[in-house]
PDB file of C-alpha atoms in Angstrom:
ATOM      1  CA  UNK A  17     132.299  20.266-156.606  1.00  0.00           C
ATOM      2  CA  UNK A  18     134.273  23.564-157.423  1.00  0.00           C
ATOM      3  CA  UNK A  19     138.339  23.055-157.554  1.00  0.00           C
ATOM      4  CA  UNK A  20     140.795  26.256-157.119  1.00  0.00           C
ATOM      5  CA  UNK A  21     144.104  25.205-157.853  1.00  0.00           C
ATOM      6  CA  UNK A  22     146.842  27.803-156.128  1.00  0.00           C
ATOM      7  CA  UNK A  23     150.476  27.974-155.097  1.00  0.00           C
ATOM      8  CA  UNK A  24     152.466  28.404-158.720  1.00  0.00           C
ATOM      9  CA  UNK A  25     155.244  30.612-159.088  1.00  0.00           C
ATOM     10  CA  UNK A  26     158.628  30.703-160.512  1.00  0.00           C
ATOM     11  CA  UNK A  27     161.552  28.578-159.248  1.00  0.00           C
ATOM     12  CA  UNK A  28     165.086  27.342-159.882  1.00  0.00           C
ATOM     13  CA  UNK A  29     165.689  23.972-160.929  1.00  0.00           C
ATOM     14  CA  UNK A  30     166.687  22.036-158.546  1.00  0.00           C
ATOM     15  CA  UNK A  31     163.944  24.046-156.207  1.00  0.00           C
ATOM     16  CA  UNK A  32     160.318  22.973-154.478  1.00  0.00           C
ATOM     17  CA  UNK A  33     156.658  24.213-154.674  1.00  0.00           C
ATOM     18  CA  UNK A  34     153.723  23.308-153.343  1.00  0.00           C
ATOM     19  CA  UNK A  35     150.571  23.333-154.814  1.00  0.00           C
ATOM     20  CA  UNK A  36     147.160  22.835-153.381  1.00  0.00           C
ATOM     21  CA  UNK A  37     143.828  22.153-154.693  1.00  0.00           C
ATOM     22  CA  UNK A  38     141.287  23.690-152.384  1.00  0.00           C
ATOM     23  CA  UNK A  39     137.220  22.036-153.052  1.00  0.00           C
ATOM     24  CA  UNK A  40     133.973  23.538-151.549  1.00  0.00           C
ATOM     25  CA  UNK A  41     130.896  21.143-151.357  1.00  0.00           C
ATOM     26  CA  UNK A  42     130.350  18.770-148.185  1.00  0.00           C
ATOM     27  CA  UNK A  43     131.047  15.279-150.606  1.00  0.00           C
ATOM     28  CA  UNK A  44     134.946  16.301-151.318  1.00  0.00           C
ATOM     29  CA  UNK A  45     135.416  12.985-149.292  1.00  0.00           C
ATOM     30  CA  UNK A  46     133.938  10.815-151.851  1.00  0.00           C
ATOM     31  CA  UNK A  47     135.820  12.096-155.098  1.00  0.00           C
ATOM     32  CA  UNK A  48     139.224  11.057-156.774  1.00  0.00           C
ATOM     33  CA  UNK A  49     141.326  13.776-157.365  1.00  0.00           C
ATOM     34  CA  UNK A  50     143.794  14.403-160.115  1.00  0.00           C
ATOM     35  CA  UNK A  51     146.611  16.791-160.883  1.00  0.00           C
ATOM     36  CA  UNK A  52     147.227  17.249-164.465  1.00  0.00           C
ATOM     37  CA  UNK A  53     149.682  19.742-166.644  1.00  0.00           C
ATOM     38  CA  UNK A  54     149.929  21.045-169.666  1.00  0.00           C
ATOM     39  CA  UNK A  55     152.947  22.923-171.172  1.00  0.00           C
ATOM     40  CA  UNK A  56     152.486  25.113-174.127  1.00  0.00           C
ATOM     41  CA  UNK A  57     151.551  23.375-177.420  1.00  0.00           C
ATOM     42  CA  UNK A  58     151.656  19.877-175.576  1.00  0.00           C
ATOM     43  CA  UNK A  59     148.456  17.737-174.802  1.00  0.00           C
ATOM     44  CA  UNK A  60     147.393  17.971-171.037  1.00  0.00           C
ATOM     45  CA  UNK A  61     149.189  14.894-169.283  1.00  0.00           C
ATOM     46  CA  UNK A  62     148.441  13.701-166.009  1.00  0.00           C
ATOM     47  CA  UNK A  63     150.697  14.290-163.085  1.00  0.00           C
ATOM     48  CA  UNK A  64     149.652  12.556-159.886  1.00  0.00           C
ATOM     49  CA  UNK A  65     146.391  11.253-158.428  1.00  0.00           C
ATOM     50  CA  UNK A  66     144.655  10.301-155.523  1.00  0.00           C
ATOM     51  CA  UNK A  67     141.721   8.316-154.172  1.00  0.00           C
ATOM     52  CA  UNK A  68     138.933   9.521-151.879  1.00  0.00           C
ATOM     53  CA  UNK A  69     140.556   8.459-148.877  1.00  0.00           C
ATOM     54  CA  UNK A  70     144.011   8.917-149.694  1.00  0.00           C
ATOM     55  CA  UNK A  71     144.892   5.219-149.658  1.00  0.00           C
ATOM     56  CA  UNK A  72     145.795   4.981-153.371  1.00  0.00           C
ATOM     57  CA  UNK A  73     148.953   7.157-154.762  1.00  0.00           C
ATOM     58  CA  UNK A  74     149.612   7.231-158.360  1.00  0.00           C
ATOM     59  CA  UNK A  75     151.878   8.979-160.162  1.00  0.00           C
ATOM     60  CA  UNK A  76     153.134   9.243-163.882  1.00  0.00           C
ATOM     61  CA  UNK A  77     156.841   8.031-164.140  1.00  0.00           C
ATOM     62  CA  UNK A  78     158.454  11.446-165.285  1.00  0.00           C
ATOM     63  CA  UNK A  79     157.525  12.608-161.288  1.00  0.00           C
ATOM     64  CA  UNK A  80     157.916   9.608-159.401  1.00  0.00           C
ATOM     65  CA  UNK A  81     160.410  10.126-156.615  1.00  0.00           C
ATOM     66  CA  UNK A  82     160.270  13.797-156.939  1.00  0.00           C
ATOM     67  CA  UNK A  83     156.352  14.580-156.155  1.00  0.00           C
ATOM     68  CA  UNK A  84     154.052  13.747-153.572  1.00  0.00           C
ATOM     69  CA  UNK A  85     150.955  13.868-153.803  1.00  0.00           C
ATOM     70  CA  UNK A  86     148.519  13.870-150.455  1.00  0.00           C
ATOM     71  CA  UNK A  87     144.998  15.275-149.211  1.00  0.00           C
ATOM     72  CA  UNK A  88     143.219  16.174-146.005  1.00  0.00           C
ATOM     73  CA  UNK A  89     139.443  15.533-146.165  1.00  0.00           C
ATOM     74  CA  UNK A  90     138.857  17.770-142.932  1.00  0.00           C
ATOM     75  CA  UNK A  91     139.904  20.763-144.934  1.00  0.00           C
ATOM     76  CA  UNK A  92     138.527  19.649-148.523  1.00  0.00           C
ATOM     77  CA  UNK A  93     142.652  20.117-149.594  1.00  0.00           C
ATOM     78  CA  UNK A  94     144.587  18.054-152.450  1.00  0.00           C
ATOM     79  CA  UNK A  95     148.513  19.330-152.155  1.00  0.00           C
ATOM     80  CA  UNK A  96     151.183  18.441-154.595  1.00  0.00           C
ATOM     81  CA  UNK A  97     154.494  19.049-153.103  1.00  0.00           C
ATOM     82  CA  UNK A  98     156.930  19.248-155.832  1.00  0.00           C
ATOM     83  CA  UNK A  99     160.486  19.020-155.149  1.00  0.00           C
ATOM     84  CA  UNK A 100     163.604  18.486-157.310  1.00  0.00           C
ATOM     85  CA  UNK A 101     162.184  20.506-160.157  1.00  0.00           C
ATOM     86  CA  UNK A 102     163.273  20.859-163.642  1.00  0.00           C
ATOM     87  CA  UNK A 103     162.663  23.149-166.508  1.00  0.00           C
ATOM     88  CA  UNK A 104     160.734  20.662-168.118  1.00  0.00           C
ATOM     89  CA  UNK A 105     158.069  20.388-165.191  1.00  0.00           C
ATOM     90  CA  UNK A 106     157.364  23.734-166.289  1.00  0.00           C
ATOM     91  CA  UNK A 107     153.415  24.110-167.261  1.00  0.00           C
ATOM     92  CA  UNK A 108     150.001  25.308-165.895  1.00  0.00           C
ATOM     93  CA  UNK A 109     148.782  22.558-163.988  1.00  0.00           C
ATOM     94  CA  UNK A 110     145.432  21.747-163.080  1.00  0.00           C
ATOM     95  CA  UNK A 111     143.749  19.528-160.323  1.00  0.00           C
ATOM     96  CA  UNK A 112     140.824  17.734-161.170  1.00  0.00           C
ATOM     97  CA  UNK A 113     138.277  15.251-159.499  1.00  0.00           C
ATOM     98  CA  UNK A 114     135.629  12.621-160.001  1.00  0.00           C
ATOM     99  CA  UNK A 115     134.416   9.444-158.442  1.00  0.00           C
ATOM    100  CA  UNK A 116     136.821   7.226-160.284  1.00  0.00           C
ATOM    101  CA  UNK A 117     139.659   8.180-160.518  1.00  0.00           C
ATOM    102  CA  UNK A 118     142.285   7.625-163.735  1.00  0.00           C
ATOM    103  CA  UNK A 119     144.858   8.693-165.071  1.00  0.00           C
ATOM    104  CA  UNK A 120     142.782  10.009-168.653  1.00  0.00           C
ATOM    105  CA  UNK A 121     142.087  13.657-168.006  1.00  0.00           C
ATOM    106  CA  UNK A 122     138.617  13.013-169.816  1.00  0.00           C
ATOM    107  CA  UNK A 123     137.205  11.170-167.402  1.00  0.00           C
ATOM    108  CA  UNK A 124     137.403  13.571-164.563  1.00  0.00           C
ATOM    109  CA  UNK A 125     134.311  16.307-164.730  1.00  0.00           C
ATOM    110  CA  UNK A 126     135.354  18.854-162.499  1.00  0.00           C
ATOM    111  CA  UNK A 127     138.256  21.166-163.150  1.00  0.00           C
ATOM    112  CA  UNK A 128     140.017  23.987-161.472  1.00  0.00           C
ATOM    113  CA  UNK A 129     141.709  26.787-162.508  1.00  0.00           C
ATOM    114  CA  UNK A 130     144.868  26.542-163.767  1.00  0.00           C
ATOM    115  CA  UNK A 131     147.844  27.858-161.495  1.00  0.00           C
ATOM    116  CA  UNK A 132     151.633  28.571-163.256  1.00  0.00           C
ATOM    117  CA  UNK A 133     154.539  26.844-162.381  1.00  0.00           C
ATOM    118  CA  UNK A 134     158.198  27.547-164.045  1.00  0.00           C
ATOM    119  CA  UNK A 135     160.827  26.575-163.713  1.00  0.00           C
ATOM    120  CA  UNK A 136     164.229  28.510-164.405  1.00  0.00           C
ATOM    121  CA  UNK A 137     167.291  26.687-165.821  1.00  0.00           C
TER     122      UNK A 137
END
Protein backbone atom coordinates (compact mmCIF):
# COMPACT_ATOMS: atom_id res chain seq x y z
CA UNK A 1 0.00 0.00 0.00
CA UNK A 2 1.42 3.56 -0.86
CA UNK A 3 -0.14 6.56 1.47
CA UNK A 4 0.04 10.41 0.19
CA UNK A 5 -1.00 12.49 2.87
CA UNK A 6 -2.25 16.17 1.42
CA UNK A 7 -4.32 19.17 2.42
CA UNK A 8 -1.85 21.16 5.10
CA UNK A 9 -1.56 24.72 5.11
CA UNK A 10 -1.55 27.56 7.44
CA UNK A 11 -4.56 28.64 9.54
CA UNK A 12 -5.84 30.79 12.39
CA UNK A 13 -6.67 29.34 15.56
CA UNK A 14 -9.84 28.93 16.00
CA UNK A 15 -9.91 27.80 12.03
CA UNK A 16 -10.52 24.18 10.08
CA UNK A 17 -8.52 21.95 7.63
CA UNK A 18 -8.97 19.00 6.12
CA UNK A 19 -6.62 16.52 5.46
CA UNK A 20 -6.81 13.41 3.39
CA UNK A 21 -4.85 10.36 3.04
CA UNK A 22 -5.17 9.13 -0.50
CA UNK A 23 -3.90 4.89 -0.90
CA UNK A 24 -3.33 3.09 -4.29
CA UNK A 25 -3.45 -0.81 -4.21
CA UNK A 26 -6.91 -2.76 -4.65
CA UNK A 27 -6.70 -4.15 -0.58
CA UNK A 28 -7.05 -0.38 0.95
CA UNK A 29 -10.34 -2.01 2.29
CA UNK A 30 -8.66 -4.39 4.51
CA UNK A 31 -6.09 -2.00 6.35
CA UNK A 32 -6.37 0.20 9.60
CA UNK A 33 -5.43 3.52 9.07
CA UNK A 34 -3.77 5.98 11.35
CA UNK A 35 -3.09 9.69 11.48
CA UNK A 36 -0.15 10.59 13.48
CA UNK A 37 1.87 14.11 14.16
CA UNK A 38 4.85 15.19 15.09
CA UNK A 39 5.85 18.78 16.08
CA UNK A 40 9.41 19.80 16.04
CA UNK A 41 11.70 18.14 18.64
CA UNK A 42 8.60 16.11 20.03
CA UNK A 43 8.16 12.24 19.55
CA UNK A 44 5.53 11.38 16.77
CA UNK A 45 2.09 10.96 18.71
CA UNK A 46 -0.86 9.54 17.33
CA UNK A 47 -3.82 11.61 16.34
CA UNK A 48 -6.85 9.63 15.22
CA UNK A 49 -7.47 6.18 13.76
CA UNK A 50 -9.66 4.11 11.95
CA UNK A 51 -10.61 0.52 11.17
CA UNK A 52 -10.98 -1.11 7.75
CA UNK A 53 -14.50 -0.53 7.54
CA UNK A 54 -14.85 2.57 9.30
CA UNK A 55 -16.82 1.11 12.21
CA UNK A 56 -14.18 1.83 14.89
CA UNK A 57 -13.20 5.71 15.67
CA UNK A 58 -10.43 6.42 17.96
CA UNK A 59 -8.98 9.34 18.85
CA UNK A 60 -6.25 10.65 21.36
CA UNK A 61 -7.88 12.94 24.06
CA UNK A 62 -6.01 16.29 23.14
CA UNK A 63 -8.47 16.08 19.66
CA UNK A 64 -11.48 14.57 20.82
CA UNK A 65 -14.44 16.79 20.07
CA UNK A 66 -12.51 18.84 17.69
CA UNK A 67 -11.42 16.10 14.88
CA UNK A 68 -13.10 13.66 12.91
CA UNK A 69 -11.75 11.24 11.51
CA UNK A 70 -13.65 9.15 8.48
CA UNK A 71 -12.81 7.08 5.17
CA UNK A 72 -14.42 6.05 1.92
CA UNK A 73 -13.23 2.63 0.67
CA UNK A 74 -14.71 3.35 -2.94
CA UNK A 75 -12.11 6.02 -3.36
CA UNK A 76 -9.15 4.39 -1.22
CA UNK A 77 -9.53 8.04 0.99
CA UNK A 78 -8.77 8.49 4.92
CA UNK A 79 -9.85 12.41 5.72
CA UNK A 80 -9.17 14.13 8.95
CA UNK A 81 -11.31 17.11 9.25
CA UNK A 82 -9.84 19.30 11.79
CA UNK A 83 -11.77 22.02 13.23
CA UNK A 84 -11.33 24.30 16.27
CA UNK A 85 -7.59 24.44 15.84
CA UNK A 86 -4.94 25.66 18.07
CA UNK A 87 -1.36 26.61 17.85
CA UNK A 88 -0.43 23.65 19.54
CA UNK A 89 -2.02 21.23 16.83
CA UNK A 90 0.60 22.66 14.84
CA UNK A 91 2.98 19.72 13.29
CA UNK A 92 3.59 17.61 10.10
CA UNK A 93 1.24 14.94 10.32
CA UNK A 94 1.32 11.72 8.80
CA UNK A 95 -1.33 8.96 7.96
CA UNK A 96 -0.38 5.57 8.29
CA UNK A 97 -1.94 2.00 7.84
CA UNK A 98 -1.74 -1.67 8.67
CA UNK A 99 -3.99 -4.57 9.39
CA UNK A 100 -4.30 -3.86 13.06
CA UNK A 101 -4.70 -1.00 13.87
CA UNK A 102 -3.22 0.92 17.29
CA UNK A 103 -2.57 3.67 18.53
CA UNK A 104 1.70 2.89 18.68
CA UNK A 105 3.02 4.45 15.51
CA UNK A 106 5.46 1.33 15.34
CA UNK A 107 3.17 -0.98 14.57
CA UNK A 108 1.81 0.48 11.43
CA UNK A 109 4.25 -0.40 8.22
CA UNK A 110 3.16 1.85 5.72
CA UNK A 111 3.68 5.58 5.87
CA UNK A 112 2.91 8.60 3.83
CA UNK A 113 4.39 11.65 3.30
CA UNK A 114 4.20 14.11 5.66
CA UNK A 115 1.85 17.20 4.88
CA UNK A 116 2.26 20.75 7.16
CA UNK A 117 -0.25 22.06 9.20
CA UNK A 118 0.13 25.49 11.37
CA UNK A 119 -1.50 27.03 13.08
CA UNK A 120 -1.29 30.95 13.75
CA UNK A 121 -2.01 32.40 17.22
Amino acid sequence: VQLQAFGGGLVQAGGSLRLSCAASGRTFSSYAVGWFRQAPEKEREFVAGIGFSGGRLYYADSVKGRFTISRVNAWNTVYLQMNSLKPEDTAVYYCAADQTGSQDPQIYHYWGQGTQVTVSS
